[in-house]
Coordinates of C-alpha atoms in Angstrom, one line a residue:
X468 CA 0.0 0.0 0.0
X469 CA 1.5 3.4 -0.5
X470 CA 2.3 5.9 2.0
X471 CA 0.1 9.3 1.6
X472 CA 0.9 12.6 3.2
X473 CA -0.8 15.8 2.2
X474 CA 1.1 18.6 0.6
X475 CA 0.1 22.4 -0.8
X476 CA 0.7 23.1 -4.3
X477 CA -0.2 26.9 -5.3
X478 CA -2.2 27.0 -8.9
X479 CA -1.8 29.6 -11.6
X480 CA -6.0 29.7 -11.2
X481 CA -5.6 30.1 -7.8
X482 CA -3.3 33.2 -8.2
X483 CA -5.2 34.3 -10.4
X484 CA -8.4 34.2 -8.6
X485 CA -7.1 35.2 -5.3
X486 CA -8.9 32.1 -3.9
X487 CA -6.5 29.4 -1.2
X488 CA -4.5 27.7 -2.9
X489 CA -5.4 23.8 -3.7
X490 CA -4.0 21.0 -2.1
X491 CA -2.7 18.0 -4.2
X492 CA -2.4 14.4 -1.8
X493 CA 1.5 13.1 -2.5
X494 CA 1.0 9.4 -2.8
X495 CA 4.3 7.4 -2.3
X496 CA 5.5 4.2 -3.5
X497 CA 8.9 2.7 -3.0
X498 CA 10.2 0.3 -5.8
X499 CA 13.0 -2.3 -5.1
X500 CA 14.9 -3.8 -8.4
X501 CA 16.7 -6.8 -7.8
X502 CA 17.6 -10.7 -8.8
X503 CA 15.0 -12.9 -7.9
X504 CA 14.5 -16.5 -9.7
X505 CA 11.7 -17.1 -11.9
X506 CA 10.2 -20.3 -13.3
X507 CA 7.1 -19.4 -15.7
X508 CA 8.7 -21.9 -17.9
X509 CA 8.8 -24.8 -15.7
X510 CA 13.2 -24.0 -15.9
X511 CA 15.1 -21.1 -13.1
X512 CA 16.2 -18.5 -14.5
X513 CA 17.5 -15.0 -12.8
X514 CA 15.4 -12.6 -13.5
X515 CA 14.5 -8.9 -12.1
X516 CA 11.9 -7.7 -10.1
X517 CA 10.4 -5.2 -8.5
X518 CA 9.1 -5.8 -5.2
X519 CA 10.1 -9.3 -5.4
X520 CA 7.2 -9.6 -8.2
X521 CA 6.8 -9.9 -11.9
X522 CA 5.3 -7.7 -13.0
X523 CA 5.7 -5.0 -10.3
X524 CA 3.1 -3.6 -8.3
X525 CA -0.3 -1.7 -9.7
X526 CA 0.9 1.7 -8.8
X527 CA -2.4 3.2 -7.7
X528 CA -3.5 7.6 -8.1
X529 CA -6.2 9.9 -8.9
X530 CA -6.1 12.5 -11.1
X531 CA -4.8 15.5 -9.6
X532 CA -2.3 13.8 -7.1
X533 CA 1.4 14.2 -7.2
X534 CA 3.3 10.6 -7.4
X535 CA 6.9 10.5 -5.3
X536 CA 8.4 7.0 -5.9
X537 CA 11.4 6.0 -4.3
X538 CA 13.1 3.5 -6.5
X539 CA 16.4 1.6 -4.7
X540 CA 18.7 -0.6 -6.9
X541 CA 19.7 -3.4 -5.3
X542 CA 21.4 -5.1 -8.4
X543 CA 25.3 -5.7 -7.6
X544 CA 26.8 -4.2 -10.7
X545 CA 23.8 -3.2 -13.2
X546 CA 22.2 0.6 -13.6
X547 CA 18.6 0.8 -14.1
X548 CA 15.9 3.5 -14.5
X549 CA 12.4 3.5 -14.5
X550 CA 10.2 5.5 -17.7
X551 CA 6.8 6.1 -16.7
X552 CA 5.0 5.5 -19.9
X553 CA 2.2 7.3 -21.6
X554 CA 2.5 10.0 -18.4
X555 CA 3.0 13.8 -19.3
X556 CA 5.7 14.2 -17.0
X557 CA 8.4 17.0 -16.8
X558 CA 11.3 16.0 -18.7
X559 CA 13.8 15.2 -16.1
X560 CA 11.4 12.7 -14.8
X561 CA 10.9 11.0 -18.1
X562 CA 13.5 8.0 -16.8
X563 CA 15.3 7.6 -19.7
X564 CA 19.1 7.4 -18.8
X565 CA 21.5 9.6 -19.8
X566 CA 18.8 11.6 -22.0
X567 CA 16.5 13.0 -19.6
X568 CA 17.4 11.3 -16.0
X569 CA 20.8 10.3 -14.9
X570 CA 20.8 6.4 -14.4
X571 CA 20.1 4.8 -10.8
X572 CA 23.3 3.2 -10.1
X573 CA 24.5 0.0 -8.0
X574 CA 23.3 0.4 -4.4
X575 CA 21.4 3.7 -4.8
X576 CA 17.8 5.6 -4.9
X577 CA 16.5 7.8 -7.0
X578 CA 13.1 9.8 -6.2
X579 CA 10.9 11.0 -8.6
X580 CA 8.5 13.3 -8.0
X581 CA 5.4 14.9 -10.3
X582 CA 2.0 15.4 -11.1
X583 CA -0.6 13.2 -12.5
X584 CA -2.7 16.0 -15.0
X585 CA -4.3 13.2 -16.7
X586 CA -6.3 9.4 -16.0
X587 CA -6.4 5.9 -17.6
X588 CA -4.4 2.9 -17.8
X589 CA -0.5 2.9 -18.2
X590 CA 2.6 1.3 -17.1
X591 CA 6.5 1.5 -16.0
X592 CA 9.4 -0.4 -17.3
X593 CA 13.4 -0.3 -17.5
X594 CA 14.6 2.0 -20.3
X595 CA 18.3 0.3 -19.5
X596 CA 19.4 -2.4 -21.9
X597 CA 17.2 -5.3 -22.2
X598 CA 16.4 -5.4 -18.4
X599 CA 12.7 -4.8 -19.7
X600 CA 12.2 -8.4 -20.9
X601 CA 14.3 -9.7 -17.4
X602 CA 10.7 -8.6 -16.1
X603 CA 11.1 -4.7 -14.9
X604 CA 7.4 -3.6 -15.9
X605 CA 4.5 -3.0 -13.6
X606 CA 1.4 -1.0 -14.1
X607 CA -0.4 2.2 -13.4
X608 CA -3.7 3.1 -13.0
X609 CA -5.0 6.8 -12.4
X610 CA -9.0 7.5 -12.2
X611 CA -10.4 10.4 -13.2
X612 CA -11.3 13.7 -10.7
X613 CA -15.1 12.4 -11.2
X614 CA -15.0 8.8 -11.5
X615 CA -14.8 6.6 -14.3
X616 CA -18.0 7.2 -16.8
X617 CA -18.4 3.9 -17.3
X618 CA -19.2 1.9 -14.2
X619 CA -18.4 -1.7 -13.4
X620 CA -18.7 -4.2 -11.2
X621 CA -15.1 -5.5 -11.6
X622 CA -11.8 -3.3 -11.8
X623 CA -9.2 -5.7 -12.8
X624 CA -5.4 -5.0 -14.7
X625 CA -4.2 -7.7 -16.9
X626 CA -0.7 -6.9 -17.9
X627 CA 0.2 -9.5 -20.9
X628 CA 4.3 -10.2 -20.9
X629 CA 6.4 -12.6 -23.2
X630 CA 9.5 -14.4 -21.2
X631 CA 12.8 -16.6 -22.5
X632 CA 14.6 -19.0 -20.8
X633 CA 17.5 -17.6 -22.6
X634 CA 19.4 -14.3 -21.4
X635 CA 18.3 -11.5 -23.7
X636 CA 21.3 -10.4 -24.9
X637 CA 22.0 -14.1 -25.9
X638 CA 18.7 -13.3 -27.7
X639 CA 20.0 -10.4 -29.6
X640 CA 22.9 -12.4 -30.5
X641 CA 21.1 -15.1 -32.3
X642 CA 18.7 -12.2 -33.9
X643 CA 22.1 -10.7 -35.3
X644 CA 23.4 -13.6 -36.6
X645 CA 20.5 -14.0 -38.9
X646 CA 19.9 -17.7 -37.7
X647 CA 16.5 -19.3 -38.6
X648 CA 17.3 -20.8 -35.0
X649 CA 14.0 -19.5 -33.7
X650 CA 11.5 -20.0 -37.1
X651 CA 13.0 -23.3 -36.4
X652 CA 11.7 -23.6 -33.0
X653 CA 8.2 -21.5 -33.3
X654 CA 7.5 -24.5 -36.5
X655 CA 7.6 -21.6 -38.6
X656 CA 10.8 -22.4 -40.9
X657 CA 9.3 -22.7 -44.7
X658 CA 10.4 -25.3 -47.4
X659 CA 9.4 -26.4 -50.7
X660 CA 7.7 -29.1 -48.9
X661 CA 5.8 -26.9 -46.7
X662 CA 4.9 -24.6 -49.4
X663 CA 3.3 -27.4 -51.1
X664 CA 1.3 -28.2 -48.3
X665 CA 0.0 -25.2 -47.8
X666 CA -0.5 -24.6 -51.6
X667 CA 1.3 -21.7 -52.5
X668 CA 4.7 -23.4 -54.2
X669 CA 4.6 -20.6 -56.7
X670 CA 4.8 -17.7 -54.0
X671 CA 8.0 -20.1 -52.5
X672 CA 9.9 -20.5 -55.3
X673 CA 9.4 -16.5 -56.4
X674 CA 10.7 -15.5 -52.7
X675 CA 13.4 -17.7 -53.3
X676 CA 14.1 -16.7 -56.7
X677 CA 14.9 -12.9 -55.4
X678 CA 16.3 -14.4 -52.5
X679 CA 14.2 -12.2 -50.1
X680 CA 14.2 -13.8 -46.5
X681 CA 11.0 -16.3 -45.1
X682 CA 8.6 -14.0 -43.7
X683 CA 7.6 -14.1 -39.9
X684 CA 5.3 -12.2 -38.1
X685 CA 7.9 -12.1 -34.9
X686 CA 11.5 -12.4 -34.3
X687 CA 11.9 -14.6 -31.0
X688 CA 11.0 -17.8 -29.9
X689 CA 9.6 -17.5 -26.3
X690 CA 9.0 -20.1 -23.7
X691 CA 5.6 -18.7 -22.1
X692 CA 3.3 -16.2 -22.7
X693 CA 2.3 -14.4 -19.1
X694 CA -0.8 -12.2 -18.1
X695 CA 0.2 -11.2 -14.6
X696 CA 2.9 -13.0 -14.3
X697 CA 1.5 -16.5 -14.9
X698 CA 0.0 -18.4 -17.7
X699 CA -3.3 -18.7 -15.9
X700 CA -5.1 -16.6 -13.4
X701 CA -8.6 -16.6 -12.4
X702 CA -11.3 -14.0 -11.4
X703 CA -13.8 -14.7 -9.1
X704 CA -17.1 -13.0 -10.6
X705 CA -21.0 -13.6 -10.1
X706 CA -22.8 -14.2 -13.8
X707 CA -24.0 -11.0 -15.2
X708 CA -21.5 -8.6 -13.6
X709 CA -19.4 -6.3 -15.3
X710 CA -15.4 -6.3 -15.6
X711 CA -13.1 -3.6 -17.1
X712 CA -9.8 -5.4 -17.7
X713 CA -6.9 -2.6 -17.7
X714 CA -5.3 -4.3 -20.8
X715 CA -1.5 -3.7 -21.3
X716 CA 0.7 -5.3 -23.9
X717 CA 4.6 -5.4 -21.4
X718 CA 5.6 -7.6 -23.8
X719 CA 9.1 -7.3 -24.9
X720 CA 8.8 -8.3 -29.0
X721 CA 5.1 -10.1 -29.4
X722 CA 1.3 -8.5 -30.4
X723 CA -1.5 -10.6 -28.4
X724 CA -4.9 -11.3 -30.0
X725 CA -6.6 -10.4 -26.6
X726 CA -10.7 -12.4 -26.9
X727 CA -13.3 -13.3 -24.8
X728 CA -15.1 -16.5 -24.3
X729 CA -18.4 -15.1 -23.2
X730 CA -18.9 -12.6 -26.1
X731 CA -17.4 -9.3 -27.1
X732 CA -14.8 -6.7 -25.5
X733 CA -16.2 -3.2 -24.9
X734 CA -13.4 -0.8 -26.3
X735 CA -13.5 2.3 -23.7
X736 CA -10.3 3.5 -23.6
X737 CA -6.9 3.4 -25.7
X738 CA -3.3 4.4 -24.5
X739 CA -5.4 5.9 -21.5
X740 CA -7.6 8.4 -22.6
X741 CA -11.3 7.9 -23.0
X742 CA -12.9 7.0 -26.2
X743 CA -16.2 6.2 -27.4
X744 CA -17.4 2.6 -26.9
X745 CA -16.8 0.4 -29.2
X746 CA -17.3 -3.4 -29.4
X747 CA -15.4 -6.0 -30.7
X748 CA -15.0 -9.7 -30.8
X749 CA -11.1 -10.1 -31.0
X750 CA -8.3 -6.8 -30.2
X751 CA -5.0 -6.8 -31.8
X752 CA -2.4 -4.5 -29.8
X753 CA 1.4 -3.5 -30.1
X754 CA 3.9 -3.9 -27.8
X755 CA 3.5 -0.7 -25.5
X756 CA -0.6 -0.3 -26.3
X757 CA -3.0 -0.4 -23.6
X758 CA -6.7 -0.9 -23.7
X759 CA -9.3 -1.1 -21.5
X760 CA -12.4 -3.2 -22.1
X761 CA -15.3 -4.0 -20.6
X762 CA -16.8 -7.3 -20.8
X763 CA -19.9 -9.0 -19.0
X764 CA -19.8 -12.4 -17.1
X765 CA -22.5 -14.8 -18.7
X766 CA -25.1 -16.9 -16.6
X767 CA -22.8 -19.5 -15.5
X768 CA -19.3 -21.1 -15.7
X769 CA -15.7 -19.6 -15.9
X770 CA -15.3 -18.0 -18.9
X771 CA -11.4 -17.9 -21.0
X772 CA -10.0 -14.1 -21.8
X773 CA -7.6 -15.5 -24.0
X774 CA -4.1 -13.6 -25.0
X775 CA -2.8 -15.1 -28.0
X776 CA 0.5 -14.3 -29.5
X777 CA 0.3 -13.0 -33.4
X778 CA 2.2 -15.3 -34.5
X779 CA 0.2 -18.3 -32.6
X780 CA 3.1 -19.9 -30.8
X781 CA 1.1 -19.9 -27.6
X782 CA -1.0 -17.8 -25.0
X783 CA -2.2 -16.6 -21.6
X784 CA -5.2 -16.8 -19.7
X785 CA -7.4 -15.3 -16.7
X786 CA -10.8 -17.3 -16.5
X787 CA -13.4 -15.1 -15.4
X788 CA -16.2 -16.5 -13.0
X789 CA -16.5 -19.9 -11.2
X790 CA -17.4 -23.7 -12.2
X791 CA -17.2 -25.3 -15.4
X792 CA -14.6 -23.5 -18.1
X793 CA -15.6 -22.5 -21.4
X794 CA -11.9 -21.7 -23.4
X795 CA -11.7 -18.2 -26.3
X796 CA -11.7 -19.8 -29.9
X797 CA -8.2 -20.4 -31.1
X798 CA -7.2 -18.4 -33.5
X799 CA -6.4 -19.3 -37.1
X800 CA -2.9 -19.4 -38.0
X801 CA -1.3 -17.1 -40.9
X802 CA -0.4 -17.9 -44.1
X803 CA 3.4 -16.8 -44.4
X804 CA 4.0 -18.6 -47.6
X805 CA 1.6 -16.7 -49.2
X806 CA 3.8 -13.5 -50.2
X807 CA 0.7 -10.9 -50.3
X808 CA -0.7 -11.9 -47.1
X809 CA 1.1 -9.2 -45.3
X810 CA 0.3 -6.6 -47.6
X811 CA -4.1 -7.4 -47.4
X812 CA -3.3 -7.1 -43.7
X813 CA -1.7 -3.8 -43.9
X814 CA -4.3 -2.4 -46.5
X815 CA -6.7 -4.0 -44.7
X816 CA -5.9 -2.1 -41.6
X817 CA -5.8 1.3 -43.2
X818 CA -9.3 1.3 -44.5
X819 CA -7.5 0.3 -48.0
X820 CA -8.6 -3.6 -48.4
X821 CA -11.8 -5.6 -48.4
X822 CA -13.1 -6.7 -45.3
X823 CA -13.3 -10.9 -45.5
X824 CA -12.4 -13.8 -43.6
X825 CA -8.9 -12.6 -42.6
X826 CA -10.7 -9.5 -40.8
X827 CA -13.0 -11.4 -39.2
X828 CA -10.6 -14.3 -38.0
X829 CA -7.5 -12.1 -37.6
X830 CA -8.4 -8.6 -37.2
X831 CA -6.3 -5.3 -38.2
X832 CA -6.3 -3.0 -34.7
X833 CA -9.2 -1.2 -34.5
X834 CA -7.7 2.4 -35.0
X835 CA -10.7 3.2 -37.9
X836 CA -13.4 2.2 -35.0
X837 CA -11.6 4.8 -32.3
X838 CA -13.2 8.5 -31.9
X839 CA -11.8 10.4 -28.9
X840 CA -14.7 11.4 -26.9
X841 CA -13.8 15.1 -26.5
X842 CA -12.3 17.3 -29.3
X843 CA -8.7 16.9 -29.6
X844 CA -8.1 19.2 -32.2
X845 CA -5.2 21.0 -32.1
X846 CA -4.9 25.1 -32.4
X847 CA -5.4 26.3 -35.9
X848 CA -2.8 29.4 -35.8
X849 CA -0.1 26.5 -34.9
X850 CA 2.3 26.4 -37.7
X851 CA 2.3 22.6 -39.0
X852 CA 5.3 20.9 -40.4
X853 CA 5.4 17.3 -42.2
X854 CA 8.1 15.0 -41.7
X855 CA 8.0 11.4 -43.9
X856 CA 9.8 8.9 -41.9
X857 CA 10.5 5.7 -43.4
X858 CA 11.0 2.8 -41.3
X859 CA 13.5 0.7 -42.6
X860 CA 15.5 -2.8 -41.8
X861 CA 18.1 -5.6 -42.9
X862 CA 16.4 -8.8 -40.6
X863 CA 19.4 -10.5 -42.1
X864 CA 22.2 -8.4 -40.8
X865 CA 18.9 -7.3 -37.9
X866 CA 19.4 -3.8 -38.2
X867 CA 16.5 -1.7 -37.8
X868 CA 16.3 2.0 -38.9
X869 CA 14.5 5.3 -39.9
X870 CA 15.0 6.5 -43.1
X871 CA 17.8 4.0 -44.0
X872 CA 19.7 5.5 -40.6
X873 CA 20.0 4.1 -37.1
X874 CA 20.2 5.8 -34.1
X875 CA 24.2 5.9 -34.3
X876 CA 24.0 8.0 -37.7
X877 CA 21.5 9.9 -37.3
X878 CA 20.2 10.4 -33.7
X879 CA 17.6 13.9 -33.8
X880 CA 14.9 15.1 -35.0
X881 CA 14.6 19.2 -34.0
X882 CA 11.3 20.3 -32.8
X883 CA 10.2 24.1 -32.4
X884 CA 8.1 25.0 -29.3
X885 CA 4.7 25.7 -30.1
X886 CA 4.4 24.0 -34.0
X887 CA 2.4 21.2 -35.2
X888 CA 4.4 18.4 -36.1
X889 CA 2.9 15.6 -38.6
X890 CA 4.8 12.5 -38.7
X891 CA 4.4 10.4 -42.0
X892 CA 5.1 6.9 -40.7
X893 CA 5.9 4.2 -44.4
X894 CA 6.6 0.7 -43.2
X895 CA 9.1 -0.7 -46.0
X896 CA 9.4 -3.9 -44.0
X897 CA 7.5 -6.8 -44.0
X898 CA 7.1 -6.6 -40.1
X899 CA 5.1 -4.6 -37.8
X900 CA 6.3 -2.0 -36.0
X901 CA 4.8 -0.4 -32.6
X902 CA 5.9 3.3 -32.7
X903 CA 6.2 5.2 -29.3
X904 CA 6.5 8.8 -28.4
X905 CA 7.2 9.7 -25.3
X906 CA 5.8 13.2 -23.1
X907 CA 3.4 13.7 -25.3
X908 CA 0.2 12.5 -26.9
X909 CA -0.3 12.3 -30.6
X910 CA -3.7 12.2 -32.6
X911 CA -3.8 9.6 -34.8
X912 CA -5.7 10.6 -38.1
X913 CA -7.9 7.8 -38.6
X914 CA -10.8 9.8 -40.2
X915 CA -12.1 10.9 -37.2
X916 CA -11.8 14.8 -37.5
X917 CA -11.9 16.6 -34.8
X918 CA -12.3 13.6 -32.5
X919 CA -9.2 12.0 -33.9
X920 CA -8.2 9.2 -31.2
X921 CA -5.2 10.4 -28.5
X922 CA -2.4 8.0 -28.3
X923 CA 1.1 7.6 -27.2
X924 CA 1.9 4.4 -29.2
X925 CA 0.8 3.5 -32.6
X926 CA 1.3 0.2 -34.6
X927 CA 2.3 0.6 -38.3
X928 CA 1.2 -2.7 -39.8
X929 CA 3.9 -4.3 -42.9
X930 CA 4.3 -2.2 -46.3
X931 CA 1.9 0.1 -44.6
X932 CA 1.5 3.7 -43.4
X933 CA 0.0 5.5 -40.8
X934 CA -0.4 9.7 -40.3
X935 CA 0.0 10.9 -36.6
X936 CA 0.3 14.7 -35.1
X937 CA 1.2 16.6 -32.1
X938 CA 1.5 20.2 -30.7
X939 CA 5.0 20.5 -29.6
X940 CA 4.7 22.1 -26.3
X941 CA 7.4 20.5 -24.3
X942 CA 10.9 21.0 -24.0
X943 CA 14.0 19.1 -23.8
X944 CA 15.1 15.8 -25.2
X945 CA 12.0 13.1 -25.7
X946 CA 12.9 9.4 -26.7
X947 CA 10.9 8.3 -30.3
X948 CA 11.2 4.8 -30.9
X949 CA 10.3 1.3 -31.8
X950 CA 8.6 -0.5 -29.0
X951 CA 10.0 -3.6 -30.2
X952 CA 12.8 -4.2 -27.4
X953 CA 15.2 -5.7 -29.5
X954 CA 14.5 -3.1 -33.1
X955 CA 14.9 0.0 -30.7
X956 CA 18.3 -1.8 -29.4
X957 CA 19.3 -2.5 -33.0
X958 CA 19.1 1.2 -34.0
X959 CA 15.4 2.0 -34.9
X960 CA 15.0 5.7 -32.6
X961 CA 15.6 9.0 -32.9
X962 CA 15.5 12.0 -29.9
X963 CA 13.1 14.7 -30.6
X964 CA 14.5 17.8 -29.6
X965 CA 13.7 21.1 -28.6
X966 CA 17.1 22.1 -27.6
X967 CA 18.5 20.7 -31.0
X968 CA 15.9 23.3 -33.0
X969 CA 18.1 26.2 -30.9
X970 CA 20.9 25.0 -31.0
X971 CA 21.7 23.5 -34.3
X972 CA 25.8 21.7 -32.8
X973 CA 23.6 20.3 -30.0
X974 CA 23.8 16.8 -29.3
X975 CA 21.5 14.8 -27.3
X976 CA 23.3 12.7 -24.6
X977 CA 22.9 8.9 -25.3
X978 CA 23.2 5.2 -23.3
X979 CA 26.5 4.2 -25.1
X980 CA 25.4 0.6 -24.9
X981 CA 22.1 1.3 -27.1
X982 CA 24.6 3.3 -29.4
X983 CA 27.4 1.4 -30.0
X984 CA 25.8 -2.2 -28.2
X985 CA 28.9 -5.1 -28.2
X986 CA 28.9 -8.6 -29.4
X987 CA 31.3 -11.1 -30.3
X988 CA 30.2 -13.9 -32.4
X989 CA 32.1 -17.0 -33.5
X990 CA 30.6 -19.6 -35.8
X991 CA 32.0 -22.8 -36.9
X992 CA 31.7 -25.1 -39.8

């Protein structure tokens, strides 16, 4: 439980009005890193936690409130941080190291401290190395000044995780070697023979012909697929009562299919902020995404909320209710001989394709079906400046890229305080890509005009595109990257800087290790 003193904070409406000032509650938390073991897996391995837990604790606030966590690093010779993701936060709280906050070294604490001006579902995780897939993630929930519109019977945060037996740097390794080592493992390594079977030869012997490489919907083989840190949970509920499930996607590299046994998901919110309701039967997300949905418990039984990974190598699950257990469907795997399947799926999700038995079986995300609830439209004296940025990759020699250029080459992007800046994303690979901004929200243009969803991550689906905008009224360094762990390692970021626009010989300071990261390889014949 956290710790909750009382603390005045003087408003610019309250000097303005002459009225006493308002006092904000500082809720307090303290946050312990360190090794634990961990068996999800049915194997040990040393991991990381957080309060002796994966995931961490739900870090609990209302709207308003200031947060002070304390978090201590207890590793023996390893920094960490903590990024507090999706939150409008000043910069030096953002928790990036070296960029915004200095890293928490060995044996020490950092406190940060700020206030919580908006509500919804979000989450925390380790912006050092790979320690994010060793299990540094938790959640956050923050309820709005006047209660949640939409009452339920059930509050309940499902936070959806992938995990490895293997360390992840061994991980990276095998990604940079350009092994089929994990297709191989997942059943997902094509042949002539395969492609036979699953009758598309032609579309085989064309990819080999320009000797493009076997496509895949992920990059890493995972031992279990977690939702709260297990493969099943349960949730006591009485038939006919209402649930929201806080959905976030911790995952390091995997989209879930996130469905529901007993009938459809109620979409209420996305990336935290409120949207209008929307139903639907099956929810793909990004790594990064959160959603939260509200579903109904039928008459009788346990019913499955199933989290299935994209590329169908396994799932999660919290049963809902007591007695007998009715499972989700399964979900149909993809075709990944069939060389245009990725490209209906991106058209597809852009409004672009026909709507057919891939929609209905597996679903694009539903950006098209999200309308913010309040206006989000941004001032119309703002100047507004286009950027295209292409994302780019080599899954052979894995490295991953914007505009042909990874971090290393070409590491800013200068903002000016007070523009509009609309980023073109292209997708000119043949794999998804979950793109995050971080301290601020951006308006996806999905058609919605004025009530254009808010989000803070946005996937851009293969060979596809997606438009996004934001009022730059920040300052400082923000981190802008893949929210694929193990992309944004190999290179596909960029800093969005205001200091950089005054400045032209500024450079952002940089985590050497996701720079310049090492690794020695040695392969024998």
């Amino acid at each position: 439980m956290p710790l909750t003193r009382f603390t005045p904070i003087l408003l610019l409406a309250a000097i303005v009005s002459h009225t006493a000032p308002v006092r904000a509650e500082v809720v307090e938390y303290e946050l312990t890193i360190a090794e634990t073991e961990f068996a999800p897996a049915g194997v040990k391995r040393t991991a990381l936690s957080i309060n002796g837990g994966i995931p961490g604790p739900t870090l609990r606030f209302k709207e308003g409130d200031v947060a002070k966590i304390k978090v201590h690093n207890r590793l023996k010779n390893e920094e960490t941080s903590i990024h507090w993701h999706g939150l409008l936060v000043p910069n030096a709280e953002d928790g990036v190291p070296y960029l915004t906050t200095p890293p928490i070294k060995p044996g020490t604490t950092h406190t940060f401290e700020f206030p919580l001006t908006h509500s919804g579902t979000y989450w925390y995780h380790s912006h050092t190395g790979l320690q994010e897939q060793r299990g540094v993630y938790g959640s956050i929930v923050i309820t709005p000044k006047d209660g949640e519109q939409v009452r339920v019977d059930h509050d309940h945060v499902v936070v959806l995780s992938d995990w490895t037996n293997e360390r992840p740097s061994e991980v990276m390794r095998t990604l940079m070697r350009g092994s089929e080592y994990y297709a191989i493992k997942k059943g997902n390594a094509q042949s002539l023979l395969g492609a036979i079977e699953a009758g598309t030869p032609l579309d085989y012997l064309e990819r080999e012909k320009s000797r493009m490489a076997p496509m895949d919907i992920s990059d890493v083989y995972y031992d279990a697929f977690l939702l709260n840190g297990k493969r099943v949970s349960e949730l006591p509920a009485r038939p006919g009562e209402t649930v929201r499930l806080r959905i976030i996607n911790a995952a390091a590299s995997t989209y879930f299919y996130t469905q529901f046994a007993g009938g459809p998901q109620t979409v209420v919110a996305a990336d935290g902020p409120e949207v209008e309701p929307v139903k639907v039967s099956r929810l793909l997300m990004g790594m990064a995404e959160t959603y939260d949905g509200v579903i109904t418990d039928p008459e009788s039984g346990s019913w499955e909320f199933r989290a299935t990974a994209q590329d169908n190598s396994g799932h999660a699950s919290l049963f809902i209710g007591t007695g007998n257990r009715t499972e989700a469907p399964k979900l149909p795997a993809p075709n990944l001989y069939k060389m245009d399947y990725m490209l209906e799926a991106a058209m597809s999700s852009m409004g672009e394709g026909e709507s057919g038995d891939m929609d209905a079986m597996r679903p694009p995300p539903p950006y098209r079906l999200l309308r913010s609830r309040r206006p989000t439209a941004l001032p119309d004296a703002a100047p507004v400046r286009e950027i295209e940025l292409r994302l780019t990759g080599d899954m052979k020699r894995y490295i991953w890229s914007f505009n042909g250029k990874t971090l290393a080459e070409d590491s800013t992007i200068a903002v000016n305080k007070g523009e509009v800046l609309r980023l073109k994303l292209v997708n000119d690979t043949m794999m998804h890509h979950p793109i995050h901004l971080h301290g601020h929200f951006f308006r996806l243009l999905n058609g919605q005009g004025e009530h254009a969803p808010l989000k803070h991550t946005v996937d851009v689906p293969p060979m596809g595109r997606r438009s996004i905008e934001f009022l730059a009224n920040e300052e400082g360094d923000w981190f802008f990257h893949c929210h694929m762990l193990y992309h944004m390692d190999a290179g596909m970021a960029r800093v969005i800087s205001y200091r950089k626009a005054q400045d032209p010989d500024y450079e952002p300071a940089l985590d050497p290790a996701l720079i310049n990261p090492p690794f020695v390889m040695l392969d024998g014949m």
